[in-house]
């Protein structure tokens, strides 16, 4: 998660950073940061998936875990589920993003998971949330 936080700092306005790691050894093999000014679909998670695809192809997703600074939106969570990723870990919750004044589509990642009975990965939230919440605080004060 700390690597995702470091990646997120590349975009101080929208610090949505993500890394993909191998479950077996935790090695970071892809990363991405929100670049929606260039492409509205390139949220941090999708950017990390794109980086993974460029270097590893469309394979071995079940052996991977994505760490992201904030709860994936419905689009990103759906993309991760369709890929069949082994797990998703996030810091700041959807509610935390809304408290920080960042508009969100109000569909929690857990609801997307619940609507996807074929996905057998794990979803875990709130990891290092104190640190990720500070990334999204509009006044950036700790």
Tab-separated table of N, CA and C in Angstrom:
chain	number	residue	atom	x	y	z
A	1	UNK	N	0.833	-1.199	0.000
A	1	UNK	CA	0.000	0.000	0.000
A	1	UNK	C	0.870	1.252	0.000
A	2	UNK	N	1.985	1.181	0.693
A	2	UNK	CA	2.834	2.376	0.718
A	2	UNK	C	3.365	2.723	-0.667
A	3	UNK	N	3.600	1.722	-1.500
A	3	UNK	CA	4.024	2.007	-2.880
A	3	UNK	C	2.889	2.683	-3.647
A	4	UNK	N	1.651	2.262	-3.448
A	4	UNK	CA	0.502	2.910	-4.092
A	4	UNK	C	0.403	4.369	-3.640
A	5	UNK	N	0.665	4.621	-2.374
A	5	UNK	CA	0.650	6.001	-1.853
A	5	UNK	C	1.728	6.828	-2.542
A	6	UNK	N	2.913	6.265	-2.696
A	6	UNK	CA	4.006	6.980	-3.364
A	6	UNK	C	3.636	7.285	-4.815
A	7	UNK	N	3.047	6.323	-5.501
A	7	UNK	CA	2.624	6.515	-6.892
A	7	UNK	C	1.545	7.599	-6.956
A	8	UNK	N	0.630	7.608	-6.012
A	8	UNK	CA	-0.467	8.577	-5.990
A	8	UNK	C	0.030	10.009	-5.897
A	9	UNK	N	1.153	10.213	-5.267
A	9	UNK	CA	1.687	11.570	-5.093
A	9	UNK	C	2.094	12.211	-6.420
A	10	UNK	N	2.138	11.436	-7.487
A	10	UNK	CA	2.421	11.994	-8.813
A	10	UNK	C	1.281	12.890	-9.304
A	11	UNK	N	0.083	12.721	-8.724
A	11	UNK	CA	-1.063	13.552	-9.076
A	11	UNK	C	-1.649	14.123	-7.788
A	12	UNK	N	-1.128	15.265	-7.320
A	12	UNK	CA	-1.590	15.804	-6.040
A	12	UNK	C	-3.048	16.265	-6.040
A	13	UNK	N	-3.625	16.535	-7.209
A	13	UNK	CA	-5.021	16.959	-7.265
A	13	UNK	C	-5.958	15.760	-7.101
A	14	UNK	N	-5.664	14.666	-7.804
A	14	UNK	CA	-6.449	13.435	-7.697
A	14	UNK	C	-5.490	12.275	-7.434
A	15	UNK	N	-5.090	12.103	-6.174
A	15	UNK	CA	-4.060	11.106	-5.830
A	15	UNK	C	-4.563	9.667	-5.744
A	16	UNK	N	-5.128	9.215	-6.850
A	16	UNK	CA	-5.582	7.834	-6.935
A	16	UNK	C	-4.451	7.027	-7.562
A	17	UNK	N	-3.693	6.346	-6.721
A	17	UNK	CA	-2.571	5.543	-7.187
A	17	UNK	C	-2.828	4.076	-6.930
A	18	UNK	N	-2.271	3.223	-7.782
A	18	UNK	CA	-2.485	1.786	-7.636
A	18	UNK	C	-1.245	1.023	-8.073
A	19	UNK	N	-1.034	-0.113	-7.438
A	19	UNK	CA	0.026	-1.038	-7.838
A	19	UNK	C	-0.551	-2.442	-7.884
A	20	UNK	N	0.024	-3.251	-8.758
A	20	UNK	CA	-0.355	-4.660	-8.848
A	20	UNK	C	0.853	-5.466	-8.398
A	21	UNK	N	0.605	-6.386	-7.465
A	21	UNK	CA	1.674	-7.219	-6.917
A	21	UNK	C	1.349	-8.692	-7.131
A	22	UNK	N	2.406	-9.490	-7.157
A	22	UNK	CA	2.220	-10.948	-7.195
A	22	UNK	C	1.879	-11.417	-5.784
A	23	UNK	N	0.883	-12.270	-5.678
A	23	UNK	CA	0.491	-12.821	-4.379
A	23	UNK	C	1.646	-13.616	-3.777
A	24	UNK	N	2.351	-14.373	-4.584
A	24	UNK	CA	3.387	-15.283	-4.089
A	24	UNK	C	4.498	-14.574	-3.325
A	25	UNK	N	4.907	-13.396	-3.805
A	25	UNK	CA	6.068	-12.755	-3.171
A	25	UNK	C	5.887	-11.261	-2.897
A	26	UNK	N	4.729	-10.692	-3.243
A	26	UNK	CA	4.472	-9.285	-2.985
A	26	UNK	C	5.218	-8.325	-3.904
A	27	UNK	N	5.900	-8.856	-4.893
A	27	UNK	CA	6.676	-8.017	-5.810
A	27	UNK	C	5.753	-7.131	-6.650
A	28	UNK	N	6.035	-5.822	-6.677
A	28	UNK	CA	5.254	-4.885	-7.488
A	28	UNK	C	5.639	-5.071	-8.946
A	29	UNK	N	4.641	-5.365	-9.789
A	29	UNK	CA	4.947	-5.598	-11.202
A	29	UNK	C	4.236	-4.627	-12.138
A	30	UNK	N	3.365	-3.765	-11.607
A	30	UNK	CA	2.707	-2.748	-12.427
A	30	UNK	C	2.224	-1.640	-11.505
A	31	UNK	N	2.091	-0.447	-12.067
A	31	UNK	CA	1.585	0.674	-11.281
A	31	UNK	C	0.882	1.663	-12.185
A	32	UNK	N	0.051	2.491	-11.573
A	32	UNK	CA	-0.665	3.504	-12.331
A	32	UNK	C	-1.193	4.591	-11.418
A	33	UNK	N	-1.357	5.766	-11.985
A	33	UNK	CA	-1.906	6.912	-11.268
A	33	UNK	C	-3.003	7.525	-12.126
A	34	UNK	N	-3.944	8.175	-11.491
A	34	UNK	CA	-5.042	8.812	-12.196
A	34	UNK	C	-4.502	9.793	-13.238
A	35	UNK	N	-4.879	9.570	-14.490
A	35	UNK	CA	-4.525	10.477	-15.586
A	35	UNK	C	-5.767	10.778	-16.420
A	36	UNK	N	-6.841	11.114	-15.725
A	36	UNK	CA	-8.116	11.335	-16.407
A	36	UNK	C	-8.122	12.598	-17.257
A	37	UNK	N	-7.165	13.489	-17.070
A	37	UNK	CA	-7.084	14.650	-17.968
A	37	UNK	C	-6.726	14.203	-19.381
A	38	UNK	N	-5.979	13.105	-19.477
A	38	UNK	CA	-5.592	12.555	-20.779
A	38	UNK	C	-6.672	11.626	-21.325
A	39	UNK	N	-7.252	10.816	-20.433
A	39	UNK	CA	-8.256	9.832	-20.833
A	39	UNK	C	-9.187	9.623	-19.637
A	40	UNK	N	-10.490	9.894	-19.756
A	40	UNK	CA	-11.388	9.807	-18.609
A	40	UNK	C	-11.494	8.418	-17.985
A	41	UNK	N	-11.053	7.390	-18.695
A	41	UNK	CA	-11.113	6.035	-18.138
A	41	UNK	C	-9.872	5.670	-17.338
A	42	UNK	N	-8.827	6.492	-17.397
A	42	UNK	CA	-7.572	6.118	-16.745
A	42	UNK	C	-7.530	6.526	-15.279
A	43	UNK	N	-8.430	5.907	-14.527
A	43	UNK	CA	-8.333	5.980	-13.070
A	43	UNK	C	-7.075	5.201	-12.683
A	44	UNK	N	-6.598	5.369	-11.487
A	44	UNK	CA	-5.363	4.700	-11.070
A	44	UNK	C	-5.387	3.197	-11.279
A	45	UNK	N	-6.513	2.572	-10.965
A	45	UNK	CA	-6.617	1.123	-11.101
A	45	UNK	C	-6.527	0.688	-12.563
A	46	UNK	N	-7.238	1.379	-13.431
A	46	UNK	CA	-7.220	1.030	-14.855
A	46	UNK	C	-5.844	1.327	-15.450
A	47	UNK	N	-5.217	2.421	-15.013
A	47	UNK	CA	-3.866	2.736	-15.483
A	47	UNK	C	-2.884	1.638	-15.055
A	48	UNK	N	-3.037	1.121	-13.845
A	48	UNK	CA	-2.175	0.020	-13.381
A	48	UNK	C	-2.447	-1.245	-14.190
A	49	UNK	N	-3.714	-1.514	-14.492
A	49	UNK	CA	-4.048	-2.675	-15.322
A	49	UNK	C	-3.424	-2.532	-16.707
A	50	UNK	N	-3.480	-1.334	-17.261
A	50	UNK	CA	-2.885	-1.085	-18.568
A	50	UNK	C	-1.373	-1.317	-18.533
A	51	UNK	N	-0.726	-0.858	-17.475
A	51	UNK	CA	0.717	-1.073	-17.312
A	51	UNK	C	1.019	-2.568	-17.209
A	52	UNK	N	0.203	-3.296	-16.455
A	52	UNK	CA	0.369	-4.748	-16.330
A	52	UNK	C	0.262	-5.421	-17.704
A	53	UNK	N	-0.768	-5.055	-18.455
A	53	UNK	CA	-0.985	-5.660	-19.775
A	53	UNK	C	0.189	-5.399	-20.714
A	54	UNK	N	0.736	-4.194	-20.669
A	54	UNK	CA	1.867	-3.847	-21.538
A	54	UNK	C	3.084	-4.730	-21.271
A	55	UNK	N	3.285	-5.079	-20.020
A	55	UNK	CA	4.496	-5.822	-19.644
A	55	UNK	C	4.300	-7.329	-19.486
A	56	UNK	N	3.059	-7.770	-19.232
A	56	UNK	CA	2.838	-9.183	-18.906
A	56	UNK	C	1.743	-9.855	-19.733
A	57	UNK	N	1.023	-9.080	-20.527
A	57	UNK	CA	-0.070	-9.654	-21.296
A	57	UNK	C	-1.296	-9.903	-20.434
A	58	UNK	N	-2.321	-10.412	-21.061
A	58	UNK	CA	-3.601	-10.654	-20.392
A	58	UNK	C	-3.622	-12.069	-19.813
A	59	UNK	N	-2.842	-12.253	-18.741
A	59	UNK	CA	-2.732	-13.586	-18.129
A	59	UNK	C	-2.370	-13.462	-16.654
A	60	UNK	N	-2.573	-14.531	-15.942
A	60	UNK	CA	-2.155	-14.670	-14.537
A	60	UNK	C	-2.817	-13.696	-13.566
A	61	UNK	N	-3.949	-13.145	-13.914
A	61	UNK	CA	-4.611	-12.183	-13.031
A	61	UNK	C	-4.944	-12.773	-11.666
A	62	UNK	N	-5.318	-14.044	-11.602
A	62	UNK	CA	-5.696	-14.636	-10.307
A	62	UNK	C	-4.522	-14.693	-9.340
A	63	UNK	N	-3.307	-14.573	-9.857
A	63	UNK	CA	-2.106	-14.599	-9.023
A	63	UNK	C	-1.696	-13.212	-8.548
A	64	UNK	N	-2.541	-12.204	-8.783
A	64	UNK	CA	-2.205	-10.819	-8.496
A	64	UNK	C	-3.161	-10.185	-7.496
A	65	UNK	N	-2.645	-9.159	-6.808
A	65	UNK	CA	-3.454	-8.317	-5.928
A	65	UNK	C	-3.195	-6.872	-6.313
A	66	UNK	N	-4.256	-6.089	-6.400
A	66	UNK	CA	-4.134	-4.667	-6.656
A	66	UNK	C	-4.316	-3.914	-5.356
A	67	UNK	N	-3.389	-3.009	-5.074
A	67	UNK	CA	-3.483	-2.096	-3.933
A	67	UNK	C	-3.765	-0.712	-4.489
A	68	UNK	N	-4.738	-0.025	-3.918
A	68	UNK	CA	-5.117	1.288	-4.409
A	68	UNK	C	-5.422	2.223	-3.246
A	69	UNK	N	-5.130	3.491	-3.451
A	69	UNK	CA	-5.271	4.456	-2.365
A	69	UNK	C	-6.718	4.713	-1.967
A	70	UNK	N	-7.655	4.415	-2.850
A	70	UNK	CA	-9.068	4.653	-2.536
A	70	UNK	C	-9.928	3.515	-3.061
A	71	UNK	N	-11.086	3.396	-2.473
A	71	UNK	CA	-12.037	2.366	-2.893
A	71	UNK	C	-12.305	2.489	-4.388
A	72	UNK	N	-12.158	1.400	-5.126
A	72	UNK	CA	-12.401	1.464	-6.569
A	72	UNK	C	-13.836	1.857	-6.885
A	73	UNK	N	-13.986	2.704	-7.894
A	73	UNK	CA	-15.323	3.045	-8.366
A	73	UNK	C	-15.921	1.807	-9.046
A	74	UNK	N	-17.189	1.902	-9.396
A	74	UNK	CA	-17.867	0.764	-10.024
A	74	UNK	C	-17.197	0.358	-11.334
A	75	UNK	N	-16.726	1.331	-12.122
A	75	UNK	CA	-16.050	1.013	-13.382
A	75	UNK	C	-14.771	0.221	-13.115
A	76	UNK	N	-13.952	0.722	-12.202
A	76	UNK	CA	-12.668	0.062	-11.923
A	76	UNK	C	-12.872	-1.308	-11.281
A	77	UNK	N	-13.782	-1.394	-10.323
A	77	UNK	CA	-14.023	-2.682	-9.664
A	77	UNK	C	-14.536	-3.691	-10.672
A	78	UNK	N	-15.398	-3.253	-11.571
A	78	UNK	CA	-15.900	-4.159	-12.604
A	78	UNK	C	-14.769	-4.643	-13.507
A	79	UNK	N	-13.880	-3.746	-13.907
A	79	UNK	CA	-12.751	-4.137	-14.756
A	79	UNK	C	-11.864	-5.149	-14.037
A	80	UNK	N	-11.627	-4.944	-12.767
A	80	UNK	CA	-10.801	-5.875	-11.988
A	80	UNK	C	-11.474	-7.240	-11.873
A	81	UNK	N	-12.773	-7.232	-11.673
A	81	UNK	CA	-13.521	-8.486	-11.597
A	81	UNK	C	-13.490	-9.202	-12.943
A	82	UNK	N	-13.734	-8.487	-14.041
A	82	UNK	CA	-13.708	-9.112	-15.360
A	82	UNK	C	-12.332	-9.690	-15.662
A	83	UNK	N	-11.273	-9.044	-15.190
A	83	UNK	CA	-9.923	-9.575	-15.391
A	83	UNK	C	-9.702	-10.835	-14.559
A	84	UNK	N	-10.414	-10.945	-13.434
A	84	UNK	CA	-10.254	-12.095	-12.550
A	84	UNK	C	-9.123	-11.938	-11.561
A	85	UNK	N	-8.818	-10.700	-11.200
A	85	UNK	CA	-7.715	-10.453	-10.261
A	85	UNK	C	-7.966	-11.176	-8.939
A	86	UNK	N	-6.894	-11.593	-8.308
A	86	UNK	CA	-6.994	-12.377	-7.086
A	86	UNK	C	-7.447	-11.606	-5.868
A	87	UNK	N	-7.222	-10.308	-5.847
A	87	UNK	CA	-7.634	-9.519	-4.697
A	87	UNK	C	-7.484	-8.038	-4.945
A	88	UNK	N	-8.238	-7.262	-4.160
A	88	UNK	CA	-8.203	-5.805	-4.224
A	88	UNK	C	-8.144	-5.286	-2.791
A	89	UNK	N	-7.167	-4.417	-2.537
A	89	UNK	CA	-6.976	-3.810	-1.221
A	89	UNK	C	-7.002	-2.301	-1.411
A	90	UNK	N	-7.820	-1.601	-0.606
A	90	UNK	CA	-7.871	-0.138	-0.742
A	90	UNK	C	-7.737	0.554	0.600
A	91	UNK	N	-7.383	1.837	0.519
A	91	UNK	CA	-7.222	2.666	1.708
A	91	UNK	C	-8.499	3.423	2.029
A	92	UNK	N	-8.637	4.614	1.467
A	92	UNK	CA	-9.771	5.498	1.741
A	92	UNK	C	-11.065	4.934	1.162
A	93	UNK	N	-12.106	4.974	1.967
A	93	UNK	CA	-13.416	4.476	1.526
A	93	UNK	C	-14.114	5.475	0.619
A	94	UNK	N	-15.142	5.005	-0.050
A	94	UNK	CA	-15.988	5.864	-0.860
A	94	UNK	C	-16.559	6.999	-0.006
A	95	UNK	N	-17.005	6.676	1.189
A	95	UNK	CA	-17.532	7.701	2.098
A	95	UNK	C	-16.451	8.719	2.457
A	96	UNK	N	-15.228	8.249	2.646
A	96	UNK	CA	-14.122	9.153	2.944
A	96	UNK	C	-13.832	10.105	1.796
A	97	UNK	N	-13.923	9.602	0.571
A	97	UNK	CA	-13.731	10.465	-0.601
A	97	UNK	C	-14.808	11.536	-0.661
A	98	UNK	N	-16.046	11.129	-0.394
A	98	UNK	CA	-17.141	12.093	-0.418
A	98	UNK	C	-16.969	13.139	0.686
A	99	UNK	N	-16.508	12.720	1.872
A	99	UNK	CA	-16.242	13.667	2.962
A	99	UNK	C	-15.156	14.660	2.565
A	100	UNK	N	-14.211	14.219	1.744
A	100	UNK	CA	-13.125	15.093	1.287
A	100	UNK	C	-13.567	16.010	0.150
A	101	UNK	N	-14.830	15.866	-0.293
A	101	UNK	CA	-15.344	16.726	-1.347
A	101	UNK	C	-15.055	16.239	-2.752
A	102	UNK	N	-14.728	14.962	-2.893
A	102	UNK	CA	-14.456	14.387	-4.211
A	102	UNK	C	-15.700	13.625	-4.650
A	103	UNK	N	-16.331	14.114	-5.711
A	103	UNK	CA	-17.560	13.503	-6.208
A	103	UNK	C	-17.335	12.047	-6.584
A	104	UNK	N	-18.316	11.218	-6.274
A	104	UNK	CA	-18.248	9.789	-6.557
A	104	UNK	C	-19.608	9.275	-7.003
A	105	UNK	N	-19.598	8.248	-7.826
A	105	UNK	CA	-20.823	7.507	-8.110
A	105	UNK	C	-21.025	6.602	-6.898
A	106	UNK	N	-22.177	6.675	-6.297
A	106	UNK	CA	-22.400	6.028	-5.001
A	106	UNK	C	-22.739	4.544	-5.139
A	107	UNK	N	-21.769	3.776	-5.643
A	107	UNK	CA	-21.894	2.320	-5.719
A	107	UNK	C	-20.638	1.737	-5.077
A	108	UNK	N	-20.731	1.282	-3.835
A	108	UNK	CA	-19.556	0.723	-3.165
A	108	UNK	C	-18.984	-0.494	-3.900
A	109	UNK	N	-17.681	-0.664	-3.801
A	109	UNK	CA	-17.008	-1.803	-4.433
A	109	UNK	C	-17.617	-3.122	-3.963
A	110	UNK	N	-17.996	-3.198	-2.702
A	110	UNK	CA	-18.605	-4.430	-2.180
A	110	UNK	C	-19.908	-4.756	-2.895
A	111	UNK	N	-20.657	-3.741	-3.322
A	111	UNK	CA	-21.893	-3.988	-4.061
A	111	UNK	C	-21.598	-4.552	-5.443
A	112	UNK	N	-20.528	-4.068	-6.066
A	112	UNK	CA	-20.131	-4.605	-7.372
A	112	UNK	C	-19.721	-6.063	-7.208
A	113	UNK	N	-18.957	-6.340	-6.162
A	113	UNK	CA	-18.535	-7.721	-5.874
A	113	UNK	C	-19.763	-8.604	-5.647
A	114	UNK	N	-20.711	-8.123	-4.867
A	114	UNK	CA	-21.915	-8.915	-4.563
A	114	UNK	C	-22.724	-9.223	-5.819
A	115	UNK	N	-22.642	-8.337	-6.815
A	115	UNK	CA	-23.374	-8.551	-8.063
A	115	UNK	C	-22.594	-9.432	-9.039
A	116	UNK	N	-21.445	-9.915	-8.622
A	116	UNK	CA	-20.551	-10.692	-9.493
A	116	UNK	C	-20.256	-12.049	-8.862
A	117	UNK	N	-21.196	-12.981	-8.897
A	117	UNK	CA	-21.011	-14.253	-8.202
A	117	UNK	C	-19.869	-15.108	-8.756
A	118	UNK	N	-19.353	-14.781	-9.921
A	118	UNK	CA	-18.269	-15.573	-10.517
A	118	UNK	C	-16.891	-15.143	-10.049
A	119	UNK	N	-16.777	-14.000	-9.360
A	119	UNK	CA	-15.464	-13.543	-8.900
A	119	UNK	C	-15.160	-14.173	-7.553
A	120	UNK	N	-13.980	-14.731	-7.425
A	120	UNK	CA	-13.608	-15.422	-6.190
A	120	UNK	C	-12.435	-14.753	-5.493
A	121	UNK	N	-12.152	-13.516	-5.854
A	121	UNK	CA	-11.077	-12.767	-5.217
A	121	UNK	C	-11.513	-12.220	-3.870
A	122	UNK	N	-10.604	-11.501	-3.249
A	122	UNK	CA	-10.876	-10.900	-1.941
A	122	UNK	C	-10.870	-9.395	-2.063
A	123	UNK	N	-11.723	-8.731	-1.290
A	123	UNK	CA	-11.795	-7.277	-1.221
A	123	UNK	C	-11.561	-6.869	0.220
A	124	UNK	N	-10.596	-5.979	0.432
A	124	UNK	CA	-10.267	-5.522	1.779
A	124	UNK	C	-10.091	-4.019	1.750
A	125	UNK	N	-10.799	-3.313	2.626
A	125	UNK	CA	-10.714	-1.856	2.669
A	125	UNK	C	-10.201	-1.326	3.982
A	126	UNK	N	-9.825	-0.060	3.966
A	126	UNK	CA	-9.379	0.625	5.169
A	126	UNK	C	-7.907	0.438	5.505
A	127	UNK	N	-7.136	-0.154	4.613
A	127	UNK	CA	-5.722	-0.415	4.880
A	127	UNK	C	-4.942	0.895	4.762
A	128	UNK	N	-4.262	1.278	5.829
A	128	UNK	CA	-3.517	2.537	5.925
A	128	UNK	C	-4.397	3.742	5.606
A	129	UNK	N	-5.666	3.651	5.972
A	129	UNK	CA	-6.631	4.707	5.646
A	129	UNK	C	-6.234	6.058	6.233
A	130	UNK	N	-5.618	6.080	7.392
A	130	UNK	CA	-5.192	7.377	7.946
A	130	UNK	C	-4.228	8.078	6.997
A	131	UNK	N	-3.338	7.306	6.392
A	131	UNK	CA	-2.377	7.881	5.450
A	131	UNK	C	-3.041	8.252	4.131
A	132	UNK	N	-3.893	7.371	3.618
A	132	UNK	CA	-4.530	7.676	2.334
A	132	UNK	C	-5.548	8.806	2.479
A	133	UNK	N	-6.240	8.874	3.608
A	133	UNK	CA	-7.189	9.971	3.824
A	133	UNK	C	-6.485	11.318	3.719
A	134	UNK	N	-5.266	11.396	4.212
A	134	UNK	CA	-4.507	12.648	4.134
A	134	UNK	C	-4.201	13.040	2.689
A	135	UNK	N	-4.013	12.061	1.820
A	135	UNK	CA	-3.788	12.367	0.403
A	135	UNK	C	-4.968	13.128	-0.202
A	136	UNK	N	-6.174	12.745	0.216
A	136	UNK	CA	-7.386	13.293	-0.373
A	136	UNK	C	-7.919	14.524	0.350
A	137	UNK	N	-7.377	14.839	1.515
A	137	UNK	CA	-7.816	16.016	2.265
A	137	UNK	C	-7.534	17.258	1.428
A	138	UNK	N	-8.549	18.036	1.150
A	138	UNK	CA	-8.414	19.182	0.251
A	138	UNK	C	-7.450	20.233	0.778
A	139	UNK	N	-7.329	20.366	2.094
A	139	UNK	CA	-6.390	21.356	2.618
A	139	UNK	C	-4.995	20.764	2.816
A	140	UNK	N	-4.877	19.439	2.656
A	140	UNK	CA	-3.602	18.715	2.727
A	140	UNK	C	-2.883	18.897	4.067
A	141	UNK	N	-3.635	19.171	5.114
A	141	UNK	CA	-3.030	19.297	6.447
A	141	UNK	C	-3.211	17.997	7.202
A	142	UNK	N	-2.211	17.601	7.951
A	142	UNK	CA	-2.284	16.364	8.707
A	142	UNK	C	-2.755	16.583	10.071
